[in-house]
mmCIF file of C-alpha atoms in Angstrom:
data_model
loop_
_atom_site.group_PDB
_atom_site.id
_atom_site.type_symbol
_atom_site.label_atom_id
_atom_site.label_comp_id
_atom_site.label_asym_id
_atom_site.label_seq_id
_atom_site.Cartn_x
_atom_site.Cartn_y
_atom_site.Cartn_z
ATOM 1 C CA MET E 16 0.000 0.000 0.000
ATOM 2 C CA LEU E 17 1.164 3.512 -0.800
ATOM 3 C CA ASP E 18 -0.994 6.316 0.578
ATOM 4 C CA GLY E 19 -3.720 3.727 1.181
ATOM 5 C CA ILE E 20 -3.691 2.504 -2.426
ATOM 6 C CA ASP E 21 -2.514 -0.959 -3.444
ATOM 7 C CA VAL E 22 0.663 -0.519 -5.493
ATOM 8 C CA LYS E 23 -0.828 -2.825 -8.142
ATOM 9 C CA ASP E 24 -3.498 -0.186 -8.769
ATOM 10 C CA TYR E 25 -0.971 2.580 -9.448
ATOM 11 C CA ASN E 26 -0.093 3.675 -12.927
ATOM 12 C CA LEU E 27 3.496 2.409 -13.325
ATOM 13 C CA GLN E 28 4.822 5.876 -14.220
ATOM 14 C CA ASN E 29 3.208 7.412 -11.109
ATOM 15 C CA LEU E 30 4.554 4.617 -8.935
ATOM 16 C CA ARG E 31 8.074 5.151 -10.264
ATOM 17 C CA LYS E 32 7.738 8.886 -9.662
ATOM 18 C CA ASN E 33 6.773 8.265 -6.025
ATOM 19 C CA VAL E 34 9.558 5.811 -5.178
ATOM 20 C CA GLY E 35 13.227 6.750 -5.269
ATOM 21 C CA ILE E 36 16.269 4.670 -4.429
ATOM 22 C CA THR E 37 19.963 5.258 -3.949
ATOM 23 C CA MET E 38 22.341 2.375 -3.663
ATOM 24 C CA GLN E 39 25.863 1.692 -2.493
ATOM 25 C CA GLU E 40 26.891 1.011 -6.087
ATOM 26 C CA VAL E 41 25.860 4.218 -7.810
ATOM 27 C CA PHE E 42 24.890 4.581 -11.446
ATOM 28 C CA LEU E 43 25.816 7.931 -12.967
ATOM 29 C CA PHE E 44 25.290 8.951 -16.561
ATOM 30 C CA SER E 45 27.932 10.280 -18.917
ATOM 31 C CA ASP E 46 26.734 13.828 -18.301
ATOM 32 C CA THR E 47 27.567 16.839 -16.157
ATOM 33 C CA VAL E 48 27.322 16.782 -12.388
ATOM 34 C CA GLU E 49 24.302 19.100 -12.714
ATOM 35 C CA GLY E 50 22.719 16.798 -15.317
ATOM 36 C CA ASN E 51 23.198 13.768 -13.080
ATOM 37 C CA ILE E 52 21.566 15.518 -10.121
ATOM 38 C CA ALA E 53 18.702 16.917 -12.220
ATOM 39 C CA PHE E 54 18.001 13.570 -13.915
ATOM 40 C CA GLY E 55 15.006 12.870 -11.655
ATOM 41 C CA ASN E 56 13.551 16.348 -12.109
ATOM 42 C CA LYS E 57 14.363 17.799 -15.537
ATOM 43 C CA ASP E 58 12.298 20.934 -14.794
ATOM 44 C CA ALA E 59 14.388 21.864 -11.741
ATOM 45 C CA SER E 60 16.087 25.239 -11.660
ATOM 46 C CA PHE E 61 19.810 25.505 -11.031
ATOM 47 C CA GLU E 62 18.998 26.879 -7.569
ATOM 48 C CA GLU E 63 17.009 23.714 -6.794
ATOM 49 C CA VAL E 64 19.883 21.542 -8.039
ATOM 50 C CA GLU E 65 22.266 23.529 -5.874
ATOM 51 C CA ARG E 66 20.012 23.141 -2.804
ATOM 52 C CA ALA E 67 19.851 19.359 -3.301
ATOM 53 C CA ALA E 68 23.646 19.322 -3.766
ATOM 54 C CA GLU E 69 24.051 21.257 -0.540
ATOM 55 C CA LEU E 70 21.860 18.799 1.391
ATOM 56 C CA ALA E 71 23.813 15.824 0.002
ATOM 57 C CA ARG E 72 27.143 17.556 0.690
ATOM 58 C CA VAL E 73 28.126 17.682 -2.995
ATOM 59 C CA LYS E 74 28.967 21.356 -2.530
ATOM 60 C CA GLU E 75 31.832 20.295 -0.252
ATOM 61 C CA PHE E 76 33.781 18.929 -3.241
ATOM 62 C CA ILE E 77 32.237 20.692 -6.245
ATOM 63 C CA GLY E 78 34.932 23.396 -6.212
ATOM 64 C CA ASP E 79 37.598 20.710 -6.594
ATOM 65 C CA LEU E 80 36.143 19.605 -9.932
ATOM 66 C CA THR E 81 37.528 21.176 -13.090
ATOM 67 C CA ASP E 82 34.282 22.799 -14.229
ATOM 68 C CA GLY E 83 32.188 22.599 -11.050
ATOM 69 C CA TYR E 84 28.609 21.592 -11.843
ATOM 70 C CA ASP E 85 29.493 21.583 -15.561
ATOM 71 C CA THR E 86 32.150 18.888 -15.079
ATOM 72 C CA VAL E 87 31.308 15.916 -17.254
ATOM 73 C CA VAL E 88 31.608 12.639 -15.415
ATOM 74 C CA GLY E 89 32.105 9.466 -17.346
ATOM 75 C CA GLU E 90 29.585 6.686 -17.280
ATOM 76 C CA ARG E 91 29.386 5.185 -13.765
ATOM 77 C CA GLY E 92 31.176 8.286 -12.431
ATOM 78 C CA VAL E 93 34.680 7.624 -13.726
ATOM 79 C CA GLY E 94 37.053 10.053 -12.050
ATOM 80 C CA LEU E 95 34.971 10.490 -8.893
ATOM 81 C CA SER E 96 35.497 8.788 -5.553
ATOM 82 C CA GLY E 97 32.888 6.365 -4.243
ATOM 83 C CA GLY E 98 31.725 8.921 -1.697
ATOM 84 C CA GLN E 99 31.396 11.658 -4.323
ATOM 85 C CA LYS E 100 29.286 9.375 -6.514
ATOM 86 C CA GLN E 101 27.077 8.435 -3.577
ATOM 87 C CA ARG E 102 26.509 12.093 -2.712
ATOM 88 C CA ILE E 103 25.552 12.973 -6.313
ATOM 89 C CA ALA E 104 23.046 10.100 -6.318
ATOM 90 C CA LEU E 105 21.652 11.261 -2.983
ATOM 91 C CA ALA E 106 21.292 14.826 -4.328
ATOM 92 C CA ARG E 107 19.382 13.347 -7.300
ATOM 93 C CA LEU E 108 17.018 11.599 -4.873
ATOM 94 C CA PHE E 109 16.530 14.744 -2.783
ATOM 95 C CA LEU E 110 15.747 16.790 -5.885
ATOM 96 C CA ALA E 111 13.253 14.191 -7.183
ATOM 97 C CA ASN E 112 11.569 14.303 -3.749
ATOM 98 C CA PRO E 113 9.640 11.010 -3.985
ATOM 99 C CA LYS E 114 7.120 10.009 -1.295
ATOM 100 C CA VAL E 115 9.093 6.822 -0.598
ATOM 101 C CA MET E 116 12.880 6.974 -0.316
ATOM 102 C CA ILE E 117 15.020 3.857 -0.131
ATOM 103 C CA LEU E 118 18.615 4.457 0.935
ATOM 104 C CA ASP E 119 20.696 1.309 0.494
ATOM 105 C CA ASP E 120 24.089 1.837 2.166
ATOM 106 C CA THR E 121 24.094 5.342 0.687
ATOM 107 C CA THR E 122 26.879 6.642 2.917
ATOM 108 C CA SER E 123 29.142 3.586 3.008
ATOM 109 C CA ALA E 124 31.939 5.364 1.098
ATOM 110 C CA VAL E 125 31.987 8.642 3.049
ATOM 111 C CA ASP E 126 33.888 9.499 6.208
ATOM 112 C CA ILE E 127 32.139 9.611 9.587
ATOM 113 C CA GLU E 128 31.969 13.443 9.717
ATOM 114 C CA THR E 129 30.360 13.680 6.275
ATOM 115 C CA GLU E 130 28.002 10.838 7.146
ATOM 116 C CA GLU E 131 26.852 12.747 10.238
ATOM 117 C CA ARG E 132 26.057 15.844 8.161
ATOM 118 C CA ILE E 133 24.306 13.753 5.509
ATOM 119 C CA ARG E 134 22.284 11.997 8.232
ATOM 120 C CA LYS E 135 20.940 15.392 9.324
ATOM 121 C CA SER E 136 19.950 16.144 5.720
ATOM 122 C CA ILE E 137 18.256 12.760 5.377
ATOM 123 C CA LYS E 138 16.296 13.448 8.559
ATOM 124 C CA GLU E 139 15.236 16.848 7.176
ATOM 125 C CA GLN E 140 14.276 15.419 3.766
ATOM 126 C CA SER E 141 12.428 12.473 5.339
ATOM 127 C CA LYS E 142 9.765 14.643 6.966
ATOM 128 C CA GLY E 143 6.441 13.710 5.393
ATOM 129 C CA HIS E 144 8.041 10.787 3.533
ATOM 130 C CA THR E 145 8.430 7.094 4.150
ATOM 131 C CA THR E 146 12.147 6.377 4.296
ATOM 132 C CA PHE E 147 13.873 3.004 4.374
ATOM 133 C CA ILE E 148 17.511 3.069 5.436
ATOM 134 C CA ILE E 149 19.563 -0.051 4.809
ATOM 135 C CA SER E 150 22.981 0.063 6.427
ATOM 136 C CA HIS E 151 25.608 -1.827 8.355
ATOM 137 C CA ARG E 152 26.408 1.295 10.394
ATOM 138 C CA VAL E 153 24.063 1.547 13.359
ATOM 139 C CA SER E 154 24.662 5.311 13.457
ATOM 140 C CA SER E 155 22.822 5.579 10.124
ATOM 141 C CA PHE E 156 19.470 4.736 11.656
ATOM 142 C CA GLU E 157 19.640 5.361 15.414
ATOM 143 C CA ALA E 158 16.948 8.075 15.093
ATOM 144 C CA CYS E 159 14.545 5.931 13.035
ATOM 145 C CA ASP E 160 11.040 5.188 14.294
ATOM 146 C CA ILE E 161 11.255 1.468 13.596
ATOM 147 C CA ILE E 162 14.395 -0.595 13.083
ATOM 148 C CA LEU E 163 14.229 -4.096 11.667
ATOM 149 C CA VAL E 164 17.299 -6.201 12.400
ATOM 150 C CA ILE E 165 17.834 -8.807 9.715
ATOM 151 C CA LYS E 166 20.189 -11.723 10.114
ATOM 152 C CA ASP E 167 20.439 -14.638 7.684
ATOM 153 C CA GLY E 168 17.439 -13.274 5.775
ATOM 154 C CA GLN E 169 15.144 -13.231 8.820
ATOM 155 C CA ILE E 170 13.871 -10.349 10.949
ATOM 156 C CA ILE E 171 15.256 -11.183 14.390
ATOM 157 C CA GLU E 172 14.564 -7.931 16.247
ATOM 158 C CA LYS E 173 12.244 -4.957 15.830
ATOM 159 C CA GLY E 174 11.902 -1.660 17.676
ATOM 160 C CA ASN E 175 13.480 1.759 18.029
ATOM 161 C CA HIS E 176 17.135 2.257 18.948
ATOM 162 C CA LYS E 177 16.543 2.689 22.677
ATOM 163 C CA ALA E 178 14.351 -0.425 22.929
ATOM 164 C CA LEU E 179 16.769 -2.560 20.913
ATOM 165 C CA VAL E 180 19.800 -1.480 22.933
ATOM 166 C CA SER E 181 17.948 -2.242 26.177
ATOM 167 C CA LYS E 182 17.233 -5.818 24.981
ATOM 168 C CA HIS E 183 20.979 -6.632 24.890
ATOM 169 C CA GLY E 184 20.432 -8.837 21.839
ATOM 170 C CA TYR E 185 22.082 -8.923 18.423
ATOM 171 C CA TYR E 186 21.428 -5.219 17.724
ATOM 172 C CA TYR E 187 23.023 -4.299 21.038
ATOM 173 C CA ASP E 188 26.101 -6.394 20.229
ATOM 174 C CA VAL E 189 26.569 -4.665 16.850
ATOM 175 C CA TRP E 190 25.921 -1.214 18.375
ATOM 176 C CA ALA E 191 28.378 -1.895 21.214
ATOM 177 C CA GLU E 192 31.087 -3.117 18.815
ATOM 178 C CA GLN E 193 30.685 -0.068 16.556
ATOM 179 C CA ASN E 194 30.783 2.314 19.515
ATOM 180 C CA GLY E 195 33.649 0.701 21.432
ATOM 181 C CA VAL E 196 31.420 -0.360 24.338
ATOM 182 C CA MET E 197 32.709 -3.297 26.347
ATOM 183 C CA VAL E 198 30.191 -6.166 26.283
#
């Protein structure tokens, strides 16, 4: 169900417009940085592209690129780091502004400081949206309403961060290991 309507009843084009995904392995087009960000919203103004780039922390490295937003990146983002590609894909998602956002290890190739800033942007952009965050870093979803812990293809724990930590189960063990807490 999406907004109370069975997804099978949606027009496929409308469904695709309302669901956006970014993945660990990013696909970029042989186009400019601006063109890659604006791909999901061809009618966006440059100011809107820039705002999405700011939220995804693209602006932190855009000045290092030869032609800024006009820099042409090769297919699959040749010449960009993994973290730069992930941030461009995230900016594309933010600009498209779908009702459902799926973030699959979107910040796996960025440093912890950048991830923290991106997490704040994701929280801001998630207001009024349904957002799925898939990650191995517990810090990526500590503020989520519901966390599903999946091990060997099965949901083994469910709850918010505080509840899962208090259970001292698998989630707690992963959280403790990632935060240097002695178990």
